[in-house]
PDB file of C-alpha atoms in Angstrom:
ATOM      1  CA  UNK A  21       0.000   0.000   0.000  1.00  0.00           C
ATOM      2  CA  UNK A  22       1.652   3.341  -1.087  1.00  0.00           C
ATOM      3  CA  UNK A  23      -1.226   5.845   0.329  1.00  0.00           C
ATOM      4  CA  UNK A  24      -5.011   5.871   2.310  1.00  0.00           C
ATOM      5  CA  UNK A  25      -8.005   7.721  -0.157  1.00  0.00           C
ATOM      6  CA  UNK A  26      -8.115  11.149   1.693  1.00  0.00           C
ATOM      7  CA  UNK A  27     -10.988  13.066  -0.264  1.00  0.00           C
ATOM      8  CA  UNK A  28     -13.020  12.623  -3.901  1.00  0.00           C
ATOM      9  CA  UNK A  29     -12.633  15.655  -5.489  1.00  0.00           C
ATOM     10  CA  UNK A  30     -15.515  17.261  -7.618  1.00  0.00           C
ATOM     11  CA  UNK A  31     -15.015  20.036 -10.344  1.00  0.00           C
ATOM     12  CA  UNK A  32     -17.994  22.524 -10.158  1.00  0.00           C
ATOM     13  CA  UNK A  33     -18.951  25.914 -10.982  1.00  0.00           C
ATOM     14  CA  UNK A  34     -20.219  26.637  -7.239  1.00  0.00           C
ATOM     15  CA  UNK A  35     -18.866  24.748  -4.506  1.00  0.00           C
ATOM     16  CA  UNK A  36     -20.459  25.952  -1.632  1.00  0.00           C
ATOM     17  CA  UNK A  37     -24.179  25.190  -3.745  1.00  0.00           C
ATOM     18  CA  UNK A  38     -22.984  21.474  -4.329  1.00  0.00           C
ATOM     19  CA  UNK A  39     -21.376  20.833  -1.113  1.00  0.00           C
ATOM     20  CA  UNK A  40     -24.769  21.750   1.004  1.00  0.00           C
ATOM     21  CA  UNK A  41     -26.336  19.128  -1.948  1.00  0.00           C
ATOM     22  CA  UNK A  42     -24.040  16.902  -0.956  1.00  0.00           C
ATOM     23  CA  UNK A  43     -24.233  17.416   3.018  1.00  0.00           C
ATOM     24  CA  UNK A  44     -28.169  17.378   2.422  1.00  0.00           C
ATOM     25  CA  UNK A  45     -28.014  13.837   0.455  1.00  0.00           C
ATOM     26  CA  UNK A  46     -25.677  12.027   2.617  1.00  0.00           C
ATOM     27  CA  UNK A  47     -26.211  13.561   5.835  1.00  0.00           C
ATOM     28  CA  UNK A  48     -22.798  14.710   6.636  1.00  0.00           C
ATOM     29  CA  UNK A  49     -21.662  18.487   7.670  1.00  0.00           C
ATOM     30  CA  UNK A  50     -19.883  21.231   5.455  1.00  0.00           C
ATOM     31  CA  UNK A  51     -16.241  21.116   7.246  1.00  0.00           C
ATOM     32  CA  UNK A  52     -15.897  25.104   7.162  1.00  0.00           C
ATOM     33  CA  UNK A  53     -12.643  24.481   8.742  1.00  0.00           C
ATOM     34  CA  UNK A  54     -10.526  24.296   5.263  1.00  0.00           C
ATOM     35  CA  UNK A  55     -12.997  26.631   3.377  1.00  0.00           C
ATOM     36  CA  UNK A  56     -12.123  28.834   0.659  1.00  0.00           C
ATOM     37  CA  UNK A  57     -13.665  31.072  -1.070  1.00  0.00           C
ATOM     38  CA  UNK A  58     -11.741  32.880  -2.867  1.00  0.00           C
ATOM     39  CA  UNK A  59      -9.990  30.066  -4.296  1.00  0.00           C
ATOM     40  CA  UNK A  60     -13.160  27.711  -4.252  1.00  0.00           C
ATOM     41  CA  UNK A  61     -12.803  24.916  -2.335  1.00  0.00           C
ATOM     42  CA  UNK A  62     -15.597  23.162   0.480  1.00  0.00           C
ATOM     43  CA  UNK A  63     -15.584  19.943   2.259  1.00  0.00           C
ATOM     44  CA  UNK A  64     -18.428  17.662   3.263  1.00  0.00           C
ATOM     45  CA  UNK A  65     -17.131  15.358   5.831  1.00  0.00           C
ATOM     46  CA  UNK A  66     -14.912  15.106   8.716  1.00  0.00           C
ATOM     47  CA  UNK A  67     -11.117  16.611   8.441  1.00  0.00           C
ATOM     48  CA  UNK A  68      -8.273  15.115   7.018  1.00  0.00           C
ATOM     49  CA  UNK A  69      -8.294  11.030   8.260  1.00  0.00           C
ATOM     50  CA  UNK A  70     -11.728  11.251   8.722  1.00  0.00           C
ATOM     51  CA  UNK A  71     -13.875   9.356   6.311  1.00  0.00           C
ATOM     52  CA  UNK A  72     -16.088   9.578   4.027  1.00  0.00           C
ATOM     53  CA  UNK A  73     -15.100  12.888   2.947  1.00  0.00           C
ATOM     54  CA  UNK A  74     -15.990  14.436  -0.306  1.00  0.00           C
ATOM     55  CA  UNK A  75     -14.378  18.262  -1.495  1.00  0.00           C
ATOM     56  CA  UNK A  76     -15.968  20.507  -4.478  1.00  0.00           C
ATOM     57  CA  UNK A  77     -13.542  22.527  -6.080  1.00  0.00           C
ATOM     58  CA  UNK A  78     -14.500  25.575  -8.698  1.00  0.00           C
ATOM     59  CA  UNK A  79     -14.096  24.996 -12.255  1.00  0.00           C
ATOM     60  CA  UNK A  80     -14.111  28.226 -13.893  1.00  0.00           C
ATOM     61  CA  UNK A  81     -15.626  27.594 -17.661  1.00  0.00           C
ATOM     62  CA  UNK A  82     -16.907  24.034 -16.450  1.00  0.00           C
ATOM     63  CA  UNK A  83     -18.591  22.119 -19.003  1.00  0.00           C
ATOM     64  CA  UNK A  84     -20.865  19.851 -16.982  1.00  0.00           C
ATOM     65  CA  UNK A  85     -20.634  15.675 -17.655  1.00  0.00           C
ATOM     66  CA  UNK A  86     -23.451  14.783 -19.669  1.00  0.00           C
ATOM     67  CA  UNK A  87     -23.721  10.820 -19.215  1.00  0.00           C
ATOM     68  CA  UNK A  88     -22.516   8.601 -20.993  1.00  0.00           C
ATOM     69  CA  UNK A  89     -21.036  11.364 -23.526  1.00  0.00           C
ATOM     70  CA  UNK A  90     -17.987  10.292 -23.940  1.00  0.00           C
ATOM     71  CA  UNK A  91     -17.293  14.217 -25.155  1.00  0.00           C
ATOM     72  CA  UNK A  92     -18.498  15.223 -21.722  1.00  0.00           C
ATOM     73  CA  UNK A  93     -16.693  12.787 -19.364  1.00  0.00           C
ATOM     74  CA  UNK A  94     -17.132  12.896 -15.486  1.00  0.00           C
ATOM     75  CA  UNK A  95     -14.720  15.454 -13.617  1.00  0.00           C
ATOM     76  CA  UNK A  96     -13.376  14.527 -10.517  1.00  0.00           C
ATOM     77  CA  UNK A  97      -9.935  13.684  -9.060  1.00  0.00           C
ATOM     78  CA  UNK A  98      -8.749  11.360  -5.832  1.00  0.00           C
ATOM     79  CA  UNK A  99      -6.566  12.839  -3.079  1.00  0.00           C
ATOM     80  CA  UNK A 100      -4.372  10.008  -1.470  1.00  0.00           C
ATOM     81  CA  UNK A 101      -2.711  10.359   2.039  1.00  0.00           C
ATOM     82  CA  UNK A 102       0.544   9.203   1.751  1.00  0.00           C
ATOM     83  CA  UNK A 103       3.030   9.751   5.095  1.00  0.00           C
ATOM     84  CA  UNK A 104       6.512  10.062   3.311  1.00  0.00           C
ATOM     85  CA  UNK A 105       6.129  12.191  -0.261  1.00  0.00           C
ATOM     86  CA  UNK A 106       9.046  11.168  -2.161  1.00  0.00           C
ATOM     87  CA  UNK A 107       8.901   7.954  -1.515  1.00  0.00           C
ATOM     88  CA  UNK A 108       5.199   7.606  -2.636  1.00  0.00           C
ATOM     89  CA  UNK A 109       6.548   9.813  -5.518  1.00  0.00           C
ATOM     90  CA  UNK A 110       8.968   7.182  -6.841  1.00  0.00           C
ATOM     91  CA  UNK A 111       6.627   4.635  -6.047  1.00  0.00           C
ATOM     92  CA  UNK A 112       3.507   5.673  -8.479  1.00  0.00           C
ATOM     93  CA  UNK A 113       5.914   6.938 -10.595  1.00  0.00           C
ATOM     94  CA  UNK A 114       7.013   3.306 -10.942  1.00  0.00           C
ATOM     95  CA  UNK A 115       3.930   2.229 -11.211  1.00  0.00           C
ATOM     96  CA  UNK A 116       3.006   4.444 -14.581  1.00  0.00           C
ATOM     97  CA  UNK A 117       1.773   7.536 -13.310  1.00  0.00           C
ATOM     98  CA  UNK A 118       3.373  10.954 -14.373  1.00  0.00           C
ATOM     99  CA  UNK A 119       4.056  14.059 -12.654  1.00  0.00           C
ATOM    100  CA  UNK A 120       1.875  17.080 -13.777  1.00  0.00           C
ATOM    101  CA  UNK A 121       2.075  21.040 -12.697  1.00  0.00           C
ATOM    102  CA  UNK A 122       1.023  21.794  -9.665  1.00  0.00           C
ATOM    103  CA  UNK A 123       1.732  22.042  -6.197  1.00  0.00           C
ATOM    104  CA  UNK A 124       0.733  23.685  -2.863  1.00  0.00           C
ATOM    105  CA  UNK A 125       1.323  23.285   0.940  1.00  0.00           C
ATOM    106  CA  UNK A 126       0.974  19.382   1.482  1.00  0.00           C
ATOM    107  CA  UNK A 127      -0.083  18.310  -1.921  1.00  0.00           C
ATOM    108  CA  UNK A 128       1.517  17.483  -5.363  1.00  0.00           C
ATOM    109  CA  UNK A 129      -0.291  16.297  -8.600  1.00  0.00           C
ATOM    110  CA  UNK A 130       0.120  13.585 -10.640  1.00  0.00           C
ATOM    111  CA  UNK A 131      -2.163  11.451 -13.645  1.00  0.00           C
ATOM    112  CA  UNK A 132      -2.639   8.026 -13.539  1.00  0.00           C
ATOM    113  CA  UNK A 133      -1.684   5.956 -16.799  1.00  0.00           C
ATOM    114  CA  UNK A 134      -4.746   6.756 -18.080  1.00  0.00           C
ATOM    115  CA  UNK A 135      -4.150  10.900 -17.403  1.00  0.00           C
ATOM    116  CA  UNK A 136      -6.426  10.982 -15.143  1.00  0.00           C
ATOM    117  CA  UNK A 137      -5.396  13.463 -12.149  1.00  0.00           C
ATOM    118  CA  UNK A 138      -4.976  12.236  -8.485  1.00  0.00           C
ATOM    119  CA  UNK A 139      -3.331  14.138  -5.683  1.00  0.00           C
ATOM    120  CA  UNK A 140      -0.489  12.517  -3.019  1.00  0.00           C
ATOM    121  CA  UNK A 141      -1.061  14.786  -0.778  1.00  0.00           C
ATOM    122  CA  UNK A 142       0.607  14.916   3.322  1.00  0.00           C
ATOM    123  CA  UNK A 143      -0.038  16.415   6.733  1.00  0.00           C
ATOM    124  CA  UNK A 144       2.260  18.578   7.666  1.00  0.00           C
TER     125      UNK A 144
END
């Protein structure tokens, strides 16, 4: 095992909107703790560790999924709690995936072989 699923990751044009959806539907709270508006970014959930946990991240110019169009795919990305970064690093490296921009405080990005994006992200 190289990492634990920390948070599913949904492009959308409002977060705040889906995530009270969300908190509505499954009956878990908006984590205001790691809110941002500015930036876009709301939790439904516990904090980091705490499962399940779901995050909605703003998509400026977001064109929607329309299912099954395969022109219109689902958007969505997987953050992955790994406890030593490099070493994770060279390990889905290894295992196909590729290093993409990007980069903050306790979080890099990568795409699987299939260029999908995931996160390997840390506690620091």
């Amino acid at each position: 095992m190289i990492g634990r699923l920390r948070t599913v990751v949904i492009d959308c044009p409002d977060p705040r909107a889906l995530a009270g959806f969300y908190s509505e539907l499954l009956g878990l709270p908006v984590d205001d703790s790691g809110a941002d508006d500015e930036d876009g970014w709301t939790v439904v959930g516990g904090g980091p560790g705490q499962h399940p946990r779901l995050a909605f991240q703003r998509a400026k110019n977001l064109r929607e999924p329309r299912w099954p169009d395969p022109s219109r795919p689902q958007q969505f990305h997987l953050d992955v709690t790994v406890e030593d970064i490099d070493a994770a690093e060279a390990q889905v490296l290894k295992l196909g995936a590729t290093r993409l921009p990007g980069q903050g405080e306790g979080w890099r990005v990568y795409a699987d072989p299939s260029g999908h994006p995931f996160c390997l992200c840390w506690d620091e």
